[in-house]
Short mmCIF file of C-alpha atoms and ligand atoms in Angstrom, two decimals:
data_model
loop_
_atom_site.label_atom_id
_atom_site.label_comp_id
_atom_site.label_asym_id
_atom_site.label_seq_id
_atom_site.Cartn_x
_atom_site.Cartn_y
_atom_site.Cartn_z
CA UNK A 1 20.06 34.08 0.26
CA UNK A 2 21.63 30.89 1.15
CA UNK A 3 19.59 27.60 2.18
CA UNK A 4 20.16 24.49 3.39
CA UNK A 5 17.67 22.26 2.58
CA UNK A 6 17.59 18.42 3.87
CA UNK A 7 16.10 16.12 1.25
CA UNK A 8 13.85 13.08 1.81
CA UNK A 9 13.17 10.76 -0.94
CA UNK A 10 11.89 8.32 0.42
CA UNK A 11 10.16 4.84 -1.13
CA UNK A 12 7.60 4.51 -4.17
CA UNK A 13 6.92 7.50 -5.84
CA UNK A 14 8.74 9.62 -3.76
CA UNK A 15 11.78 10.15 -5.20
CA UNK A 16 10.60 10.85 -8.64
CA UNK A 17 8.14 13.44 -7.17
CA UNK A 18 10.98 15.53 -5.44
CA UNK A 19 13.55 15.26 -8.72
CA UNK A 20 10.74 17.64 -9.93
CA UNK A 21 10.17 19.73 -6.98
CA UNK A 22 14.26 20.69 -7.13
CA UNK A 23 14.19 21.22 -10.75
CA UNK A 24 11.58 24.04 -9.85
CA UNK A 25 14.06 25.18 -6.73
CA UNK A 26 16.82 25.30 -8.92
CA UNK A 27 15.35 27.48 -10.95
CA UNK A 28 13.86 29.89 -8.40
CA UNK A 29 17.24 30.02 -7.51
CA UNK A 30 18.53 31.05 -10.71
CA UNK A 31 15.79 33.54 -11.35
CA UNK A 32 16.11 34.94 -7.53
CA UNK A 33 19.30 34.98 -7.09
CA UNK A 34 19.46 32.35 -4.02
CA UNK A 35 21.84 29.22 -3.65
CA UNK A 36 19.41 26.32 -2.36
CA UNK A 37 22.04 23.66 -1.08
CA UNK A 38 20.27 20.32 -0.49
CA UNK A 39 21.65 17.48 1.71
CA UNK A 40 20.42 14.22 1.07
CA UNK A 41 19.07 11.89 3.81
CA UNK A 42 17.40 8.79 4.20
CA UNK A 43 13.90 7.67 5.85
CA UNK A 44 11.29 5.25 5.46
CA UNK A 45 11.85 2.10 3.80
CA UNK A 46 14.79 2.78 1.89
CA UNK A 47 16.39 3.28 5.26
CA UNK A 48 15.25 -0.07 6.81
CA UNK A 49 17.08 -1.53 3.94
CA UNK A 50 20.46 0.65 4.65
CA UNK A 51 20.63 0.71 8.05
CA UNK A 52 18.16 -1.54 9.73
CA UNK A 53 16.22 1.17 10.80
CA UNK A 54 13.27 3.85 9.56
CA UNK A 55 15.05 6.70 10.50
CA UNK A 56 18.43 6.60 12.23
CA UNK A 57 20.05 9.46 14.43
CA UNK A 58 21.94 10.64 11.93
CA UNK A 59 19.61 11.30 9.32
CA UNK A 60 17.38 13.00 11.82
CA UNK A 61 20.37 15.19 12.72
CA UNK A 62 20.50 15.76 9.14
CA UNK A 63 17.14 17.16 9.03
CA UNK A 64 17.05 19.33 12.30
CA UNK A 65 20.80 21.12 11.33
CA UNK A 66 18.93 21.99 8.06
CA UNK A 67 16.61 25.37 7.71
CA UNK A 68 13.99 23.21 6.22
CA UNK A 69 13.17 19.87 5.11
CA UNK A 70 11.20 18.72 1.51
CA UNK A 71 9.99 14.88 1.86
CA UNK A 72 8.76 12.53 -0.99
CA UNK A 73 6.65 9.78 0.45
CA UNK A 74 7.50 6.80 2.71
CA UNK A 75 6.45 2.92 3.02
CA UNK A 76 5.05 -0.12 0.53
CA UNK A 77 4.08 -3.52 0.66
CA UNK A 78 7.71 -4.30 1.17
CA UNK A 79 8.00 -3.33 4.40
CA UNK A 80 4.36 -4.65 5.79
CA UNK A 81 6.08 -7.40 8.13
CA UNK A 82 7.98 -5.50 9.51
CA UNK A 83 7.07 -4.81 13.81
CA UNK A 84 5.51 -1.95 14.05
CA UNK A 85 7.93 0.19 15.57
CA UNK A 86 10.15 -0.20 12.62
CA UNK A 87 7.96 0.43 10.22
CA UNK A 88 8.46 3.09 7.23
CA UNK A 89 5.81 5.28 8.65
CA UNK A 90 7.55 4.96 12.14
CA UNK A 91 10.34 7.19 10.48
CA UNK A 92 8.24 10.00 9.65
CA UNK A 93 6.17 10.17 12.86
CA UNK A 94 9.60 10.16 14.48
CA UNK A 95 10.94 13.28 12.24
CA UNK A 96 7.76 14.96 12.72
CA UNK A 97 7.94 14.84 16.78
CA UNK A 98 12.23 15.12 16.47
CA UNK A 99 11.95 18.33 14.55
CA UNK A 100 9.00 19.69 17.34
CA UNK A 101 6.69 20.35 14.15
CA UNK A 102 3.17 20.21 16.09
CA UNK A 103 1.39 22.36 13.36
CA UNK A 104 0.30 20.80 10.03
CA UNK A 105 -1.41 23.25 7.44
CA UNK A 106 -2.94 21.16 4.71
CA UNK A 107 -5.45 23.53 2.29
CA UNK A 108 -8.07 22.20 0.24
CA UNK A 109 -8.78 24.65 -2.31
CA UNK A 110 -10.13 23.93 -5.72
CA UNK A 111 -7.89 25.26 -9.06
CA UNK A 112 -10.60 26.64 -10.73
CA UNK A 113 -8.99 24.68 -14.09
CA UNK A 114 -9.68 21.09 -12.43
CA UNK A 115 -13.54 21.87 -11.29
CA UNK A 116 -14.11 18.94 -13.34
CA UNK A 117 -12.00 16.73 -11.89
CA UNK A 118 -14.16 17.28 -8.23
CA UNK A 119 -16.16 14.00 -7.50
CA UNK A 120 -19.02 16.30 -6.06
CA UNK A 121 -22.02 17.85 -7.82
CA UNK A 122 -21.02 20.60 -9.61
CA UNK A 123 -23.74 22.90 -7.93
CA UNK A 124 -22.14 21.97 -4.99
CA UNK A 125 -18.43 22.87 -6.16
CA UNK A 126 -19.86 26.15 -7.89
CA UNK A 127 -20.03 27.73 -4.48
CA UNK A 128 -16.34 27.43 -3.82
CA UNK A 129 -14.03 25.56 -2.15
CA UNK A 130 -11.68 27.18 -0.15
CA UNK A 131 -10.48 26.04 3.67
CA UNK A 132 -7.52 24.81 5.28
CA UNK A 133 -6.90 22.22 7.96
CA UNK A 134 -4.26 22.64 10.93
CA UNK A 135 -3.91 19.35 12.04
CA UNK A 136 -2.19 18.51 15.49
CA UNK A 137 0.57 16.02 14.49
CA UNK A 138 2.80 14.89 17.18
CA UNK A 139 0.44 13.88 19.61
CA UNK A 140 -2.76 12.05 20.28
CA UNK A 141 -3.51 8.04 19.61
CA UNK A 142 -0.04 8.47 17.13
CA UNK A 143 2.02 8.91 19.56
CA UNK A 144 0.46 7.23 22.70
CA UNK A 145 1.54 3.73 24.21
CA UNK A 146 1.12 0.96 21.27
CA UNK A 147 1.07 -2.63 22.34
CA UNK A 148 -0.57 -6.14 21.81
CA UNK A 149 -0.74 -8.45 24.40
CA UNK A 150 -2.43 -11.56 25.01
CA UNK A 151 -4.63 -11.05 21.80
CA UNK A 152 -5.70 -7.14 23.08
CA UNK A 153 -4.19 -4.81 21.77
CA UNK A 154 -4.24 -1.10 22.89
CA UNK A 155 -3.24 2.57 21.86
CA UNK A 156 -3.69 5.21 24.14
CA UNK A 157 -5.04 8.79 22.73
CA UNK A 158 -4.27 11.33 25.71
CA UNK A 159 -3.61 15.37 25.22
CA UNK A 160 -2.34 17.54 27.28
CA UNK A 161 -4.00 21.73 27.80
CA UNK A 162 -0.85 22.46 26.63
CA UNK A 163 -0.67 20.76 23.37
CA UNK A 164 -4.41 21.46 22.66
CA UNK A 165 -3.99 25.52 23.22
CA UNK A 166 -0.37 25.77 21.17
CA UNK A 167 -2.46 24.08 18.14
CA UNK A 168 -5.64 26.00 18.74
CA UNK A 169 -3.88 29.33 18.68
CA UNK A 170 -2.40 28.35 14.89
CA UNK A 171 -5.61 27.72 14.51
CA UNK A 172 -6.80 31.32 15.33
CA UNK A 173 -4.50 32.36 14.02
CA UNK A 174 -4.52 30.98 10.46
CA UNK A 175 -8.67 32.18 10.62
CA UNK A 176 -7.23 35.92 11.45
CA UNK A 177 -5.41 36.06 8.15
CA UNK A 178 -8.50 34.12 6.03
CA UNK A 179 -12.06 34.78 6.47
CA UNK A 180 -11.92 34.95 10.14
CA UNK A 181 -14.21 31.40 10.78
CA UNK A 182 -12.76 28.48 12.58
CA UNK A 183 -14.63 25.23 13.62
CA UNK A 184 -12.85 22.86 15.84
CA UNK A 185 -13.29 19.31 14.91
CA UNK A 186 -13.89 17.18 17.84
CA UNK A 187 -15.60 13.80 18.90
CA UNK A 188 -16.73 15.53 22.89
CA UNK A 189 -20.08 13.23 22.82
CA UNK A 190 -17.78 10.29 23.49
CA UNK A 191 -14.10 10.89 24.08
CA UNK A 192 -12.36 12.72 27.35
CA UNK A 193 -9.72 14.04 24.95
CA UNK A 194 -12.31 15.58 23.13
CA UNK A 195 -14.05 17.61 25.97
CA UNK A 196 -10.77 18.73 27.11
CA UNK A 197 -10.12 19.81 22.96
CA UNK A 198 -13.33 21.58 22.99
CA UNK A 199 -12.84 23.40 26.39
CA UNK A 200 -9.38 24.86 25.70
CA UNK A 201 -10.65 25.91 22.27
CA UNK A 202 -13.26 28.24 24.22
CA UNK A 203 -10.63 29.30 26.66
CA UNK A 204 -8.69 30.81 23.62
CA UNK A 205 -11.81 32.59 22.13
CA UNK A 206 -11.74 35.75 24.53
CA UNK A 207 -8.27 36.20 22.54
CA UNK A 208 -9.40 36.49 19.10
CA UNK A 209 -12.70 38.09 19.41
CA UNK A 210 -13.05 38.74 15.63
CA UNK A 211 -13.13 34.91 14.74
CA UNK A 212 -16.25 32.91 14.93
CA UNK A 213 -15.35 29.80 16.78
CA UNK A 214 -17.95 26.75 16.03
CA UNK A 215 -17.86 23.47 17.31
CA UNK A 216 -18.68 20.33 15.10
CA UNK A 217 -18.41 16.14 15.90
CA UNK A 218 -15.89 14.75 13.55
CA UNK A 219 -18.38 12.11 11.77
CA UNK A 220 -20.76 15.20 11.09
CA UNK A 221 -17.46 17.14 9.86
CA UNK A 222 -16.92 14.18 7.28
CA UNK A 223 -20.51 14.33 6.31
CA UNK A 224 -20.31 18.45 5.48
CA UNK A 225 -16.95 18.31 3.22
CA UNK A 226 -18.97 16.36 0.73
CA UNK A 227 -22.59 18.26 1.78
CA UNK A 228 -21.31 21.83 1.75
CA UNK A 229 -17.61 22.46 1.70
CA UNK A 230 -17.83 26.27 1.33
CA UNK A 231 -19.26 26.70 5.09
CA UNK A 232 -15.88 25.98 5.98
CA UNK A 233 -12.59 28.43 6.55
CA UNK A 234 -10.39 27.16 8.66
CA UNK A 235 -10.55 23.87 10.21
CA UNK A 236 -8.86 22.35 13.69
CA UNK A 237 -8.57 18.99 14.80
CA UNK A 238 -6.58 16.07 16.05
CA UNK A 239 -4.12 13.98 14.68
CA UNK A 240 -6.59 11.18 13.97
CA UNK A 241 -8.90 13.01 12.90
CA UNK A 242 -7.17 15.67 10.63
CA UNK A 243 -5.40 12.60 8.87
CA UNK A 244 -8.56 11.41 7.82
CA UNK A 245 -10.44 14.65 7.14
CA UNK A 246 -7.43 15.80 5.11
CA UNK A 247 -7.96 13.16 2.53
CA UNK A 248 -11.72 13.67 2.46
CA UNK A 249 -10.89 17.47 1.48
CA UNK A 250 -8.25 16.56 -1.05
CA UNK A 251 -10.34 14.52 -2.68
CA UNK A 252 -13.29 16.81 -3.29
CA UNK A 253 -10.89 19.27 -5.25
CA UNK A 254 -10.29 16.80 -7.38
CA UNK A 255 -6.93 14.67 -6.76
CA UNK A 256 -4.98 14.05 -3.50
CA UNK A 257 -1.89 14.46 -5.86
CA UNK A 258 -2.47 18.25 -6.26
CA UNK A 259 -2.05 19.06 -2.51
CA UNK A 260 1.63 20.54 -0.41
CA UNK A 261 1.49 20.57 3.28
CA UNK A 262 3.49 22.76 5.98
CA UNK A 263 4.49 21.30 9.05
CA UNK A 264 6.08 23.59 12.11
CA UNK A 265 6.31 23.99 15.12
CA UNK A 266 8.52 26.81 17.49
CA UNK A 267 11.12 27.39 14.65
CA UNK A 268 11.10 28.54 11.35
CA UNK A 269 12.62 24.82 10.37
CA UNK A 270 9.48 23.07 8.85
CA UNK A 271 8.65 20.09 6.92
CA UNK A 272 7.13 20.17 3.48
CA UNK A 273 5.62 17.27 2.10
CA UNK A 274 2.85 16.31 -0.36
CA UNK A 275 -0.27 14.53 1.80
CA UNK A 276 -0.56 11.23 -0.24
CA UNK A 277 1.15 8.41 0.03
CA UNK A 278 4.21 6.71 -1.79
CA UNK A 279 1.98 4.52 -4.34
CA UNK A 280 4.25 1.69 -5.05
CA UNK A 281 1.87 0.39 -7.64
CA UNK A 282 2.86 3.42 -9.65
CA UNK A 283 6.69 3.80 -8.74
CA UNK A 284 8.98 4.17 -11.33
CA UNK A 285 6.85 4.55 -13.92
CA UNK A 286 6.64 8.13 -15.08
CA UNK A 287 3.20 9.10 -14.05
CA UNK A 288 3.27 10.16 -10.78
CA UNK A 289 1.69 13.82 -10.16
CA UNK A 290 4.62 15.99 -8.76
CA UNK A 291 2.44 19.08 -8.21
CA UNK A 292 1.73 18.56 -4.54
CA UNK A 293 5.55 18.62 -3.78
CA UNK A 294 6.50 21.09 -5.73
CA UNK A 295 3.59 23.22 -4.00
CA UNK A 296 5.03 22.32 -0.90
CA UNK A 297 8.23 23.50 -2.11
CA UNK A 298 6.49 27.01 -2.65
CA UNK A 299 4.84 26.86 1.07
CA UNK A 300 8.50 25.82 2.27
CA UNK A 301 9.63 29.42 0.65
CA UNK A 302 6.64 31.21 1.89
CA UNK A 303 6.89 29.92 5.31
CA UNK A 304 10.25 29.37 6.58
CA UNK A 305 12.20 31.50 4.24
CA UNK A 306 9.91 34.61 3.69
CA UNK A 307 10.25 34.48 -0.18
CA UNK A 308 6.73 35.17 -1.01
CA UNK A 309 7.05 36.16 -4.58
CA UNK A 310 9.09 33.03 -5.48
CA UNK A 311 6.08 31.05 -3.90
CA UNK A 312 3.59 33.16 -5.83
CA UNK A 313 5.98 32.32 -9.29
CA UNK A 314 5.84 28.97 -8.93
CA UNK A 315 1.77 28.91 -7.88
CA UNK A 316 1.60 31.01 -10.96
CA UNK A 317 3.32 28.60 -13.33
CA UNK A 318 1.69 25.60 -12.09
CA UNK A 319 -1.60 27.53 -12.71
CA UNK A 320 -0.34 28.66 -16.27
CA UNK A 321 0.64 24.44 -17.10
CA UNK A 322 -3.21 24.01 -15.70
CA UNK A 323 -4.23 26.60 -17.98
CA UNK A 324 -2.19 25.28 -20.95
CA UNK A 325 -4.46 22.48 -20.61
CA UNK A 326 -1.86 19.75 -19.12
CA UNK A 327 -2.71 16.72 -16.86
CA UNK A 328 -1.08 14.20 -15.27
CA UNK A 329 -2.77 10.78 -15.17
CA UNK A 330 -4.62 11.27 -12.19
CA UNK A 331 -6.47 14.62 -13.20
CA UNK A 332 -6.82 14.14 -16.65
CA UNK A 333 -9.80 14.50 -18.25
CA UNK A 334 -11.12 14.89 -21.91
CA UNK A 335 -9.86 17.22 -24.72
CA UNK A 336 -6.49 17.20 -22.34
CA UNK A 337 -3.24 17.01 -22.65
CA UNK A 338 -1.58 13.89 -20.83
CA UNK A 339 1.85 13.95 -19.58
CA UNK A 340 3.75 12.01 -17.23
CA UNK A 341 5.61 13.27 -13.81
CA UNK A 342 9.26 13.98 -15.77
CA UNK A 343 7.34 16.62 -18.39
CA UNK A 344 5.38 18.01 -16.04
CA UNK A 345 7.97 19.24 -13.99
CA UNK A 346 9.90 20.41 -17.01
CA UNK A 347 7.00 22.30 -18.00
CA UNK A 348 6.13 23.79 -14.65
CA UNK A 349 9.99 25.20 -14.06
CA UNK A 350 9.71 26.33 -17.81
CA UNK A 351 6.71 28.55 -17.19
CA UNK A 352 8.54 30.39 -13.96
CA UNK A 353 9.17 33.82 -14.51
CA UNK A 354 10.48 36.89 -12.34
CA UNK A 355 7.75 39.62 -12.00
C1 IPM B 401 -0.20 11.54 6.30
C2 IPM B 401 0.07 10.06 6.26
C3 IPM B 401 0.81 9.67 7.51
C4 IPM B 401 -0.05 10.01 8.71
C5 IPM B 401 1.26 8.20 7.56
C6 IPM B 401 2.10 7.83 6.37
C7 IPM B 401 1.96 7.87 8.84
O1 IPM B 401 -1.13 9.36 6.12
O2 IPM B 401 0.77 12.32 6.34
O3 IPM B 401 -1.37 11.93 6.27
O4 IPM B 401 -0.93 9.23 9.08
O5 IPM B 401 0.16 11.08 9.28
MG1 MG B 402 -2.84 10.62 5.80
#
């Protein structure tokens, strides 16, 4: 098969941690026998510089002509001045809503090689952790009116029936092909958006009888990742909300650098990107962890391009580096071996192998 693939570098770490994630392509591509053509286009910071802007209509043409899109990181202290509407981040919430990707999948699931790494008990990590968060992400307080005036300054959170039942069905959906258990994540004791959430979620039930729909208050939700993770399966929320959750439940399994997301919405185009951030203080240095965008590389096969086994190969060989006993910086723990972002992408795209 043929692909075209957009590329996003982006600022910081970012383009370092998707050098890796083609090396691992390219080599699918080899063993597969697919051509992955990527076309290269700007966002974030590294745009403001170019063009004066976070993410001009080009580059977002770029990215919605393409049949998927893999995306480093965006933003750093650079570009803190600059008015919000230009920011770095600005760029990415404006791909996100340009490509019509309303659906974010981000798992938390614990290699069982890094249980160590977990800051939780380890009685508590014993029982498993295993869920997934689909996380609305082109609507709510992101995308409502922003503005400041007269020392008040305002952002509007408002969803529509519509956008809460197209992101509650992915959500039964994603808990018909798991364990069948979804809680939607909600704050209904206080918010209007929230009552609406939680009544559309119960108008979709009668659809999916086999799932178990629960409802639980996002501060409690927070409290039970750390308290019990393994009650959950699949998790739905709101933008706000799933951005925070969603580095709560990367942490417990043991590094945010470990973890791929999928974003999509009516199309098979998605965008793939790693959840953390662009860590200037560590750009350019070689010790970056490239293993959540190269897993997001495998979800970008699995999802949009139905090439399951070449996702399995390369969630195999970054299992079989694990195994081997390799770390980057940020999971590395004693008796280990330490390498930086360059080697471990070398390594993982070494251990890749055709079943
Ligand atoms: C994420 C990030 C972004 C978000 C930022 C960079 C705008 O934190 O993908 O979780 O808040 O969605
Ligand atoms: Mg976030």
């Amino acid at each position: 098969m043929v692909k075209n693939i957009a590329v996003i570098r982006g600022d910081g770490i970012g383009p370092e941690i998707v050098g890796e994630a083609i090396k691992v392509l390219d080599r699918i591509g080899e063993l597969y026998g697919h051509t992955f053509n990527y076309t290269e286009a700007d966002m974030g910071g590294c745009a403001i510089d170019k063009y004066g802007d976070p993410l001009p209509e080009s580059e977002l043409k770029k990215c919605t002509d393409s049949d998927s899109v893999l995306l480093g990181a965006v933003g750093g202290d650079k570009w803190n001045d600059v008015p919000g509407n230009m920011r770095p981040e600005k760029g990415l919430l404006r791909l996100r809503a340009g490509m019509g990707v309303y659906s974010n999948n981000r798992p938390a699931k614990i290699w069982k090689q890094l249980s160590e790494a977990s800051p939780l008990k380890k009685s508590i990590v014993e029982n498993g952790i295993d869920f997934i968060i689909v996380r609305e992400l082109i609507g709510g307080i992101y995308f409502g009116e922003h503005k400041t005036e007269n020392g008040v300054a305002t952002d509007v959170l408002k969803y529509s029936e519509e956008e809460i039942r197209r992101i509650g069905r992915i959500g039964f959906e994603t808990a018909m092909k798991r364990n069948k258990k979804l809680c939607s994540v909600e704050k209904s004791n206080v918010l209007d958006s929230s009552r609406l959430w939680k009544k559309v979620m119960h108008s979709l039930a009668d659809e999916y009888p086999e799932v178990e729909l629960s409802d639980m208050l996002v501060d409690n939700c927070a409290m039970q990742i750390v308290k019990n993770p393994s009650q959950f399966d699949v998790i739905v929320t709101e933008n706000m909300f799933g951005d925070i959750l969603s580095d709560e439940a990367s942490m417990i399994t043991g590094s945010i650098g470990m973890i791929p997301s999928s974003s999509l919405g009516a199309t098979k185009c998605g965008l793939y990107e790693p959840i953390h951030g662009s860590a200037p203080d560590i750009a350019g240095k070689d010790i970056a962890n490239p293993i959540g965008t190269i897993l997001s590389a495998a979800m970008m096969l699995r999802f949009s391009f139905d090439m399951s086994d070449e996702a399995d190969a390369i969630e195999k060989a970054v299992s079989e580096f694990l195994d081997e006993g390799y770390r980057t910086a940020d999971i590395m723990s004693k008796g280990k071996t330490l390498v930086g972002c360059k080697k471990c992408g070398e390594l993982i795209t070494g251990y890749l192998s055709k079943e």
